[in-house]
Short mmCIF file of C-alpha atoms and ligand atoms in Angstrom, two decimals:
data_model
loop_
_atom_site.label_atom_id
_atom_site.label_comp_id
_atom_site.label_asym_id
_atom_site.label_seq_id
_atom_site.Cartn_x
_atom_site.Cartn_y
_atom_site.Cartn_z
CA MET E 1 349.69 62.96 96.29
CA THR E 2 346.60 63.62 98.31
CA THR E 3 342.97 63.24 97.46
CA PHE E 4 340.89 65.98 99.06
CA GLN E 5 337.19 65.93 99.90
CA ASN E 6 334.15 68.12 100.24
CA PHE E 7 333.12 69.24 103.70
CA ILE E 8 329.43 68.71 104.45
CA ALA E 9 327.58 68.50 107.77
CA GLY E 10 330.77 68.53 109.78
CA LYS E 11 332.51 65.74 107.83
CA TRP E 12 334.99 65.41 105.00
CA VAL E 13 333.13 63.39 102.35
CA GLY E 14 333.83 62.25 98.82
CA PRO E 15 331.67 63.43 95.91
CA THR E 16 328.64 61.31 95.00
CA THR E 17 330.08 61.12 91.47
CA GLY E 18 333.22 59.35 92.68
CA ARG E 19 335.12 61.59 90.24
CA TYR E 20 338.01 63.94 91.02
CA PHE E 21 339.90 66.64 89.12
CA GLU E 22 343.59 67.48 89.31
CA ASN E 23 345.03 70.73 90.56
CA ARG E 24 348.53 71.69 89.42
CA ASN E 25 351.03 74.45 90.12
CA PRO E 26 350.78 77.03 87.29
CA ALA E 27 354.52 77.77 87.55
CA ASP E 28 355.37 74.08 87.13
CA ILE E 29 352.63 71.82 85.86
CA SER E 30 354.60 68.70 86.79
CA ASP E 31 353.84 69.64 90.41
CA LEU E 32 350.50 68.00 91.21
CA ILE E 33 348.97 69.55 94.33
CA GLY E 34 346.17 67.07 94.68
CA LYS E 35 342.90 65.69 93.41
CA PHE E 36 339.67 67.42 94.34
CA PRO E 37 336.02 66.36 94.10
CA ASP E 38 334.27 66.87 90.78
CA SER E 39 330.95 67.19 92.57
CA SER E 40 327.39 67.03 91.28
CA PRO E 41 324.10 68.82 92.06
CA LYS E 42 323.41 65.97 94.52
CA ASP E 43 326.41 67.05 96.59
CA VAL E 44 325.13 70.62 96.50
CA ALA E 45 321.72 69.44 97.70
CA ASN E 46 323.35 67.58 100.60
CA ALA E 47 325.35 70.65 101.50
CA VAL E 48 322.28 72.93 101.41
CA GLN E 49 320.40 70.48 103.62
CA ALA E 50 323.21 70.49 106.19
CA ALA E 51 323.45 74.30 106.09
CA SER E 52 319.67 74.63 106.57
CA LYS E 53 319.84 72.35 109.58
CA ALA E 54 322.65 74.36 111.16
CA PHE E 55 320.90 77.69 110.49
CA GLY E 56 318.58 77.51 113.52
CA PRO E 57 321.21 77.19 116.26
CA TRP E 58 323.77 79.42 114.53
CA SER E 59 321.29 82.23 113.85
CA ARG E 60 320.26 82.14 117.52
CA THR E 61 323.86 82.28 118.78
CA PRO E 62 324.41 85.85 120.03
CA ALA E 63 326.28 87.96 117.49
CA PRO E 64 329.11 88.78 119.97
CA ALA E 65 329.66 85.02 120.43
CA ARG E 66 329.76 84.52 116.67
CA GLY E 67 332.25 87.39 116.60
CA ASP E 68 334.42 85.66 119.21
CA ILE E 69 334.79 82.64 116.93
CA LEU E 70 335.76 84.93 114.05
CA ARG E 71 338.37 86.55 116.28
CA ARG E 72 339.91 83.11 116.83
CA VAL E 73 339.76 82.59 113.07
CA GLY E 74 341.74 85.84 112.70
CA ASP E 75 344.30 84.67 115.28
CA LEU E 76 344.81 81.37 113.46
CA LEU E 77 345.17 83.19 110.13
CA VAL E 78 347.95 85.25 111.73
CA GLU E 79 349.67 82.08 112.98
CA ARG E 80 349.38 80.31 109.64
CA LYS E 81 350.03 83.30 107.39
CA ASP E 82 353.32 82.09 105.89
CA ALA E 83 352.19 78.52 105.33
CA LEU E 84 348.95 79.68 103.74
CA ALA E 85 350.74 82.16 101.49
CA ASP E 86 353.13 79.47 100.28
CA ALA E 87 350.27 77.08 99.50
CA MET E 88 348.36 79.83 97.71
CA THR E 89 351.29 80.81 95.50
CA ARG E 90 351.87 77.17 94.66
CA GLU E 91 348.26 76.89 93.63
CA MET E 92 347.61 80.10 91.68
CA GLY E 93 350.98 81.62 90.93
CA LYS E 94 351.10 85.19 92.29
CA VAL E 95 354.23 86.10 94.24
CA VAL E 96 354.45 85.30 97.95
CA ALA E 97 354.47 88.97 99.03
CA GLU E 98 351.07 89.20 97.40
CA THR E 99 349.64 85.98 98.77
CA LYS E 100 350.72 87.21 102.21
CA GLY E 101 348.75 90.38 101.47
CA ASP E 102 345.83 88.18 100.49
CA VAL E 103 345.99 86.40 103.88
CA GLN E 104 346.27 89.80 105.57
CA GLU E 105 343.03 90.89 103.90
CA ALA E 106 341.37 87.82 105.41
CA ILE E 107 342.84 88.69 108.83
CA ASP E 108 341.57 92.28 108.59
CA THR E 109 338.14 91.01 107.57
CA ALA E 110 338.07 88.54 110.47
CA TYR E 111 338.91 91.17 113.08
CA TYR E 112 336.44 93.64 111.59
CA ALA E 113 333.77 90.91 111.76
CA ALA E 114 334.72 90.10 115.36
CA SER E 115 334.14 93.69 116.42
CA GLU E 116 330.99 94.01 114.31
CA GLY E 117 329.51 91.30 116.53
CA ARG E 118 329.22 93.96 119.22
CA ARG E 119 327.70 96.54 116.86
CA LEU E 120 325.44 95.29 114.05
CA PHE E 121 323.72 98.61 114.51
CA GLY E 122 320.06 99.15 113.86
CA HIS E 123 318.30 102.49 114.20
CA THR E 124 316.07 103.87 116.88
CA VAL E 125 314.07 106.86 115.63
CA PRO E 126 311.18 108.91 116.98
CA SER E 127 307.71 107.81 116.03
CA GLU E 128 305.28 110.34 114.64
CA LEU E 129 302.80 109.26 117.33
CA ARG E 130 302.93 109.65 121.10
CA GLN E 131 303.79 106.65 123.27
CA LYS E 132 305.03 104.68 120.31
CA TRP E 133 308.53 103.31 119.83
CA ALA E 134 310.14 102.82 116.38
CA MET E 135 313.33 100.91 115.64
CA SER E 136 315.10 98.62 113.21
CA TYR E 137 317.52 95.76 113.69
CA ARG E 138 319.32 93.25 111.47
CA ARG E 139 318.29 89.62 111.16
CA PRO E 140 320.05 86.64 109.62
CA ILE E 141 318.62 85.47 106.31
CA GLY E 142 319.38 81.77 105.85
CA VAL E 143 321.69 79.64 103.71
CA VAL E 144 324.09 81.73 101.68
CA GLY E 145 325.75 80.41 98.50
CA LEU E 146 329.21 81.80 97.80
CA ILE E 147 330.91 81.44 94.41
CA THR E 148 334.45 82.74 94.40
CA PRO E 149 337.34 83.25 91.93
CA PHE E 150 340.98 82.17 91.88
CA ASN E 151 342.79 85.53 92.03
CA PHE E 152 342.27 86.21 95.74
CA PRO E 153 341.87 82.64 96.99
CA LEU E 154 341.54 83.67 100.62
CA ALA E 155 340.56 87.36 100.65
CA ILE E 156 337.48 87.04 98.46
CA PRO E 157 335.94 83.93 100.08
CA THR E 158 336.50 85.47 103.50
CA TRP E 159 335.17 88.90 102.45
CA LYS E 160 331.93 87.12 101.79
CA MET E 161 332.04 84.42 104.43
CA PHE E 162 332.96 86.37 107.57
CA PRO E 163 330.25 89.06 107.26
CA ALA E 164 327.73 86.36 106.28
CA LEU E 165 328.64 84.26 109.33
CA LEU E 166 328.71 87.21 111.70
CA CYS E 167 325.20 88.11 110.57
CA GLY E 168 324.07 84.60 111.53
CA ASN E 169 323.79 82.85 108.17
CA THR E 170 325.11 79.43 107.26
CA ILE E 171 327.15 78.80 104.15
CA VAL E 172 327.81 76.66 101.12
CA LEU E 173 331.09 77.70 99.49
CA LYS E 174 331.93 76.79 95.89
CA PRO E 175 335.50 77.97 95.33
CA SER E 176 337.14 78.32 91.93
CA GLU E 177 338.39 74.97 90.65
CA ASP E 178 341.82 76.63 90.32
CA VAL E 179 342.21 77.14 94.09
CA PRO E 180 340.53 74.23 95.87
CA HIS E 181 343.50 73.65 98.17
CA THR E 182 343.31 77.14 99.73
CA ALA E 183 339.60 76.61 100.36
CA THR E 184 340.39 73.30 102.07
CA LEU E 185 342.97 74.97 104.31
CA LEU E 186 340.44 77.69 105.15
CA LEU E 187 337.82 75.11 106.13
CA GLN E 188 340.29 73.30 108.35
CA LEU E 189 341.19 76.58 110.00
CA LEU E 190 337.51 77.42 110.67
CA LEU E 191 337.07 74.08 112.39
CA ASP E 192 340.23 74.56 114.44
CA ALA E 193 338.83 77.92 115.56
CA GLY E 194 335.71 76.21 116.86
CA LEU E 195 333.12 76.90 114.20
CA PRO E 196 330.27 74.45 114.83
CA PRO E 197 329.81 71.65 112.26
CA GLY E 198 327.27 72.37 109.54
CA VAL E 199 327.73 76.13 109.65
CA VAL E 200 330.04 76.11 106.59
CA GLN E 201 330.07 73.49 103.82
CA LEU E 202 332.62 73.30 101.04
CA VAL E 203 331.66 71.78 97.70
CA HIS E 204 334.33 71.57 95.02
CA GLY E 205 333.66 71.28 91.34
CA ARG E 206 332.91 73.07 88.14
CA GLY E 207 330.96 76.31 87.84
CA GLU E 208 328.58 74.96 85.23
CA THR E 209 327.67 72.05 87.53
CA VAL E 210 328.19 72.94 91.18
CA GLY E 211 327.93 76.72 90.86
CA LYS E 212 324.82 76.42 88.72
CA ALA E 213 323.17 73.95 91.13
CA LEU E 214 323.86 76.31 94.03
CA VAL E 215 322.40 79.32 92.22
CA GLU E 216 319.32 77.32 91.20
CA HIS E 217 318.72 75.65 94.57
CA PRO E 218 315.45 76.92 96.09
CA GLY E 219 316.85 76.49 99.63
CA VAL E 220 319.53 79.15 99.07
CA PRO E 221 317.97 82.63 99.30
CA VAL E 222 321.24 84.57 98.99
CA ILE E 223 323.99 84.28 96.38
CA SER E 224 327.24 86.22 96.39
CA PHE E 225 329.28 85.82 93.23
CA THR E 226 332.63 87.17 92.06
CA GLY E 227 333.67 86.30 88.52
CA SER E 228 333.14 87.23 84.91
CA THR E 229 330.42 89.55 83.66
CA THR E 230 329.17 86.79 81.34
CA THR E 231 328.69 84.27 84.15
CA GLY E 232 327.35 87.03 86.39
CA ALA E 233 324.56 87.70 83.89
CA PHE E 234 323.43 84.07 84.21
CA VAL E 235 323.66 84.21 88.00
CA GLY E 236 321.71 87.47 88.15
CA GLU E 237 319.04 86.26 85.74
CA THR E 238 318.44 83.06 87.67
CA CYS E 239 318.39 84.83 91.03
CA GLY E 240 316.00 87.45 89.66
CA ARG E 241 313.61 84.79 88.46
CA MET E 242 313.80 82.99 91.82
CA HIS E 243 313.54 86.20 93.90
CA LYS E 244 316.93 85.71 95.50
CA ARG E 245 319.12 88.38 96.95
CA VAL E 246 322.24 88.47 94.79
CA SER E 247 325.52 90.34 94.86
CA LEU E 248 327.63 90.35 91.70
CA GLU E 249 331.24 91.49 91.50
CA MET E 250 332.42 91.22 87.92
CA GLY E 251 334.82 92.65 85.36
CA GLY E 252 336.86 95.82 85.23
CA LYS E 253 338.78 97.90 82.70
CA ASN E 254 340.43 100.25 85.12
CA ALA E 255 342.27 103.34 84.00
CA MET E 256 345.07 105.34 85.53
CA ILE E 257 345.28 108.97 84.39
CA VAL E 258 348.69 110.60 84.52
CA MET E 259 348.42 114.37 84.15
CA ASP E 260 351.24 116.63 82.97
CA ASP E 261 351.84 117.96 86.50
CA ALA E 262 352.09 114.49 88.07
CA ASP E 263 355.01 113.22 90.14
CA LEU E 264 356.25 110.91 87.40
CA ASP E 265 358.44 108.76 89.66
CA LEU E 266 355.44 108.04 91.84
CA ALA E 267 353.21 107.38 88.84
CA LEU E 268 355.79 104.99 87.41
CA ASP E 269 355.88 102.91 90.59
CA GLY E 270 352.09 103.01 90.65
CA VAL E 271 351.46 101.83 87.13
CA VAL E 272 353.95 98.98 87.31
CA TRP E 273 352.35 97.71 90.50
CA GLY E 274 348.78 98.32 89.29
CA ALA E 275 349.23 96.69 85.89
CA PHE E 276 351.54 93.78 86.61
CA GLY E 277 350.87 92.89 90.25
CA THR E 278 349.05 89.54 90.41
CA THR E 279 350.18 89.16 86.76
CA GLY E 280 347.36 91.57 85.90
CA GLN E 281 344.79 89.10 87.19
CA ARG E 282 342.84 91.46 89.44
CA CYS E 283 339.43 92.91 88.70
CA THR E 284 341.04 96.13 89.89
CA ALA E 285 344.17 95.81 87.71
CA THR E 286 345.33 98.92 85.88
CA SER E 287 344.68 97.84 82.31
CA ARG E 288 344.53 101.29 80.69
CA LEU E 289 347.05 104.08 81.12
CA LEU E 290 345.75 107.47 80.00
CA LEU E 291 348.86 109.57 79.51
CA HIS E 292 348.74 113.30 79.07
CA LYS E 293 350.37 114.25 75.74
CA ARG E 294 352.91 116.51 77.41
CA VAL E 295 354.42 113.63 79.40
CA HIS E 296 353.47 110.77 77.08
CA ASP E 297 356.77 110.08 75.33
CA ARG E 298 359.14 110.44 78.24
CA PHE E 299 356.92 108.53 80.65
CA LEU E 300 356.37 105.69 78.19
CA GLU E 301 360.09 105.40 77.57
CA ARG E 302 360.81 105.10 81.29
CA LEU E 303 357.92 102.68 81.74
CA VAL E 304 359.17 100.35 79.02
CA LYS E 305 362.65 100.32 80.54
CA ARG E 306 361.25 99.54 83.97
CA VAL E 307 358.95 96.79 82.77
CA GLU E 308 361.82 95.12 80.96
CA THR E 309 363.60 94.72 84.30
CA LEU E 310 360.69 92.84 85.93
CA VAL E 311 361.70 89.32 86.87
CA LEU E 312 359.26 86.73 85.61
CA GLY E 313 359.22 83.37 87.34
CA ASP E 314 357.97 81.11 90.08
CA GLY E 315 356.17 83.28 92.65
CA ARG E 316 357.71 81.24 95.47
CA LYS E 317 361.23 82.39 94.52
CA PRO E 318 362.19 85.57 96.41
CA LYS E 319 363.48 87.50 93.37
CA THR E 320 360.35 87.04 91.28
CA ASP E 321 358.27 90.14 90.50
CA VAL E 322 355.66 88.57 88.23
CA GLY E 323 354.35 85.00 88.39
CA PRO E 324 352.62 82.89 85.72
CA LEU E 325 349.03 83.11 84.59
CA VAL E 326 346.70 80.76 86.38
CA HIS E 327 346.21 78.23 83.59
CA GLU E 328 346.61 77.56 79.91
CA ALA E 329 343.26 79.07 78.91
CA ALA E 330 344.19 82.33 80.67
CA ARG E 331 347.43 82.56 78.68
CA ASP E 332 345.61 81.63 75.45
CA LYS E 333 343.24 84.52 76.09
CA VAL E 334 346.15 86.94 76.49
CA GLU E 335 347.63 85.66 73.23
CA ARG E 336 344.32 86.10 71.42
CA TYR E 337 344.11 89.71 72.62
CA LEU E 338 347.67 90.39 71.52
CA ALA E 339 346.75 89.24 68.00
CA ILE E 340 343.66 91.48 68.07
CA ALA E 341 345.71 94.46 69.31
CA ARG E 342 348.28 94.05 66.55
CA LYS E 343 345.57 93.73 63.93
CA GLN E 344 343.82 96.90 65.14
CA GLY E 345 347.08 98.85 64.95
CA ALA E 346 348.45 98.97 68.51
CA GLU E 347 352.20 98.87 68.88
CA VAL E 348 353.82 96.31 71.19
CA VAL E 349 356.53 98.28 73.01
CA ALA E 350 357.31 95.74 75.76
CA GLY E 351 356.74 92.01 76.14
CA GLY E 352 354.29 90.68 73.63
CA GLY E 353 355.14 87.00 73.87
CA ARG E 354 356.11 84.05 76.03
CA PRO E 355 359.50 84.18 77.71
CA SER E 356 362.11 81.85 76.32
CA GLY E 357 364.24 79.49 78.36
CA LYS E 358 363.89 76.20 80.13
CA ALA E 359 362.76 77.76 83.42
CA PHE E 360 359.52 78.77 81.73
CA ASP E 361 358.73 75.55 79.86
CA LYS E 362 356.51 74.05 82.50
CA GLY E 363 354.40 77.07 83.46
CA TRP E 364 351.85 79.46 81.99
CA PHE E 365 354.19 82.42 81.70
CA TYR E 366 353.71 85.49 79.55
CA ARG E 367 355.93 88.56 79.44
CA PRO E 368 354.61 91.78 80.97
CA THR E 369 353.31 93.61 77.94
CA ILE E 370 352.73 97.24 77.02
CA LEU E 371 350.66 98.29 74.04
CA ALA E 372 351.19 101.86 72.86
CA GLY E 373 349.16 103.88 70.37
CA VAL E 374 345.94 102.30 71.57
CA SER E 375 342.79 104.12 70.59
CA PRO E 376 339.75 104.19 72.90
CA ASP E 377 337.73 102.17 70.40
CA HIS E 378 340.24 99.31 70.19
CA ARG E 379 339.05 96.08 71.74
CA VAL E 380 342.03 95.97 74.13
CA ALA E 381 340.88 99.34 75.47
CA ASN E 382 337.41 98.03 76.24
CA GLU E 383 337.52 94.32 77.06
CA GLU E 384 338.90 92.70 80.18
CA ILE E 385 341.98 90.60 79.37
CA PHE E 386 342.84 89.54 82.95
CA GLY E 387 346.53 89.24 82.24
CA PRO E 388 349.78 91.25 82.20
CA VAL E 389 348.78 93.63 79.41
CA LEU E 390 348.65 97.41 79.71
CA SER E 391 347.08 99.56 76.98
CA VAL E 392 348.45 103.09 76.72
CA ILE E 393 346.21 105.83 75.35
CA GLU E 394 347.45 109.37 74.76
CA VAL E 395 345.10 112.11 75.97
CA GLY E 396 345.09 115.86 75.35
CA SER E 397 343.25 117.04 78.46
CA PHE E 398 341.68 116.10 81.77
CA ASP E 399 338.21 116.19 80.19
CA GLU E 400 339.27 113.81 77.44
CA ALA E 401 340.75 111.43 80.04
CA VAL E 402 337.51 111.47 82.02
CA ALA E 403 335.47 110.76 78.89
CA ILE E 404 337.70 107.83 77.94
CA ASN E 405 337.69 106.46 81.49
CA ASN E 406 333.90 106.62 81.51
CA GLY E 407 333.48 105.28 77.99
CA VAL E 408 333.73 101.58 78.84
CA ARG E 409 331.05 99.16 80.04
CA TYR E 410 332.79 98.54 83.36
CA GLY E 411 333.12 100.81 86.39
CA LEU E 412 335.24 99.30 89.15
CA SER E 413 338.25 101.50 89.94
CA SER E 414 340.12 104.48 88.53
CA SER E 415 343.12 106.55 89.45
CA ILE E 416 344.61 109.96 88.80
CA TYR E 417 348.13 111.23 89.33
CA THR E 418 348.21 114.99 89.66
CA ARG E 419 349.47 117.65 92.06
CA ASP E 420 346.48 119.87 91.34
CA VAL E 421 344.04 119.54 94.21
CA ASN E 422 341.19 120.94 92.12
CA LEU E 423 341.69 118.30 89.42
CA ALA E 424 341.96 115.58 92.06
CA PHE E 425 338.57 116.51 93.48
CA ARG E 426 337.05 116.85 90.02
CA ALA E 427 338.31 113.35 89.27
CA ILE E 428 336.68 111.97 92.43
CA GLN E 429 333.43 113.55 91.28
CA GLU E 430 333.53 112.87 87.56
CA LEU E 431 335.07 109.42 87.15
CA ASP E 432 332.31 106.80 86.90
CA ASN E 433 333.68 104.07 89.16
CA GLY E 434 333.00 102.50 92.53
CA ILE E 435 336.52 103.43 93.71
CA THR E 436 338.82 106.32 92.72
CA TYR E 437 342.42 106.62 93.89
CA VAL E 438 344.38 109.87 93.93
CA ASN E 439 348.14 109.48 93.51
CA ALA E 440 347.88 105.71 93.95
CA PRO E 441 347.19 102.92 91.44
CA THR E 442 343.81 101.28 90.79
CA ILE E 443 344.51 98.40 93.18
CA GLY E 444 344.80 98.36 96.94
CA ALA E 445 341.30 98.44 98.40
CA GLU E 446 341.22 98.01 102.19
CA ALA E 447 338.96 95.48 103.87
CA HIS E 448 337.08 97.93 106.10
CA LEU E 449 335.72 100.03 103.23
CA PRO E 450 332.96 98.94 100.87
CA PHE E 451 334.31 97.38 97.67
CA GLY E 452 332.60 97.22 94.30
CA GLY E 453 331.82 98.91 91.06
CA ILE E 454 329.12 100.38 88.89
CA LYS E 455 327.76 99.62 85.39
CA GLU E 456 328.56 96.07 84.25
CA THR E 457 331.01 95.56 87.12
CA GLY E 458 328.33 95.10 89.73
CA ASN E 459 324.65 95.13 90.55
CA GLY E 460 324.55 97.82 93.20
CA HIS E 461 325.86 95.92 96.20
CA ARG E 462 329.19 96.32 97.93
CA GLU E 463 331.44 93.77 99.60
CA VAL E 464 333.00 94.19 103.04
CA GLY E 465 333.12 97.37 105.10
CA TRP E 466 329.86 98.34 106.74
CA GLU E 467 327.90 97.72 103.54
CA GLY E 468 328.87 94.03 103.39
CA TYR E 469 326.83 93.53 106.56
CA HIS E 470 323.76 95.06 104.96
CA PHE E 471 323.88 92.58 102.13
CA PHE E 472 324.05 89.55 104.42
CA SER E 473 321.27 90.59 106.79
CA GLU E 474 317.66 91.56 106.50
CA THR E 475 316.34 94.77 108.05
CA LYS E 476 313.47 94.21 110.44
CA VAL E 477 311.47 97.23 111.57
CA CYS E 478 309.59 97.09 114.81
CA TYR E 479 306.96 99.46 116.25
CA VAL E 480 305.82 99.23 119.84
CA ASP E 481 302.68 101.17 120.68
CA TYR E 482 302.42 101.57 124.46
CA SER E 483 299.57 104.12 124.46
CA GLY E 484 296.87 101.49 125.05
CA THR E 485 294.73 103.00 122.29
CA LEU E 486 294.53 102.48 118.55
CA GLN E 487 296.66 105.21 117.03
CA ARG E 488 296.28 105.38 113.25
CA ALA E 489 299.53 106.47 111.59
CA GLN E 490 299.23 109.29 109.10
CA ILE E 491 295.64 109.91 110.27
CA ASP E 492 295.17 110.48 114.00
CA ASN E 493 298.19 112.74 114.24
CA TYR E 494 297.11 114.95 111.31
CA ASP E 495 293.33 115.10 111.83
C1 UN1 J 501 339.94 91.70 92.92
O1 UN1 J 501 340.70 92.20 92.10
O2 UN1 J 501 339.17 90.81 92.58
O3 UN1 J 501 342.05 96.28 95.77
C2 UN1 J 501 339.95 92.11 94.34
C3 UN1 J 501 342.62 95.23 95.48
C4 UN1 J 501 342.49 94.04 96.40
C5 UN1 J 501 341.24 93.30 96.09
C6 UN1 J 501 341.07 93.00 94.64
N1 UN1 J 501 342.52 94.47 97.77
O4 UN1 J 501 343.28 95.12 94.46
#
């Protein structure tokens, strides 16, 4: 068994508390992955100090040179893809095909960042005055605090980290306490790629201690957080009070609409993948299925049959379709919601309990579950469960489906299956979400397009794509007057 450390100022160091927490495999809790630092605000302060020190040289390194390092990071991610995926599945449970996809998202983000080093476009525009130049460019901001979740242990930290680094910022990363090993492997990889010491620090520990200290630290002007809407409210409030720039990516209650003219085979593949991929633990997971009444019964029947064939098990075994939940509290939450659903009158038509058998004794498994007869006002139709539970709601029309989709507090992704091009475009226009898919499930965002949601899912920012670079840099506008006279804007040119 290995004891892992924080990474601060170019060195692996133990926590000032001297305390460590255990990290275990959710498919087999007898498998201890290691012990990780249970750090304190003092460790965060040390990390911020190191990141502040490194900011000067790193922010002055030309962006193409920063991009070259990120290209090497991408190359190493390619080399280590299989090993990383195996370690990630061991740590958080989703199947290896998906952890490989998670690594691929990091690779895509790294190569995008590498090329962005030679763009980072500003604007040059005409001035309203003669012999005056007007332009904007992007500047680094400072130390960036990143707080990341367990479900995409590599993609999400790197979505934040690579754009932030490319823009010239330095970083303190606080990864979820469920995936500290992946974060350690990422740090090692950054060093192997030649990232200078002090540019990225890693501080392990609990959200309420380490995360909170990072958010409250006056030396960290930028916070990027992905997690629950409840924690996000605290993060946003604190950052607002302290005048920090903050990006919040939070919950979802994503719906897939299946219209009566849909390709039902395609929709079936889509909903199974959208609802039960990552054991339903994606912010983008399909957690509501809005089925048109004319296809409701036959589609549901086929869906139940299909879901019953899904193989539950250890994500590192090749035949597994659905892995365990990440920890006991996550499974408890699913069980609480099942009790609520039953009480409010939903019908459990698939799953609805833990699997039986010795193979499942040591992990946090729960059977892929379908709830039928759900009404839009049921709690399971409104609250994020973050587990393998799909709520099916029957709808009578496209307009009703849109109203139900839009009736929740979240607004991350949505999807419609239809062959009617007019309906598809109306859906794109009328569904209140940051992302809408046509004839594809609610998951599957690509790393070169902006990612995020509206309402209580986000706070107006987007991750990755071109917009990710806006968040992690400050716009500077510059006017050069080469007329040799005082030219008063808005006055001399309109007198
Ligand atoms: C998340 O669920 O937190 O679109 C991120 C997707 C992935 C990213 C999901 N590419 O499902």
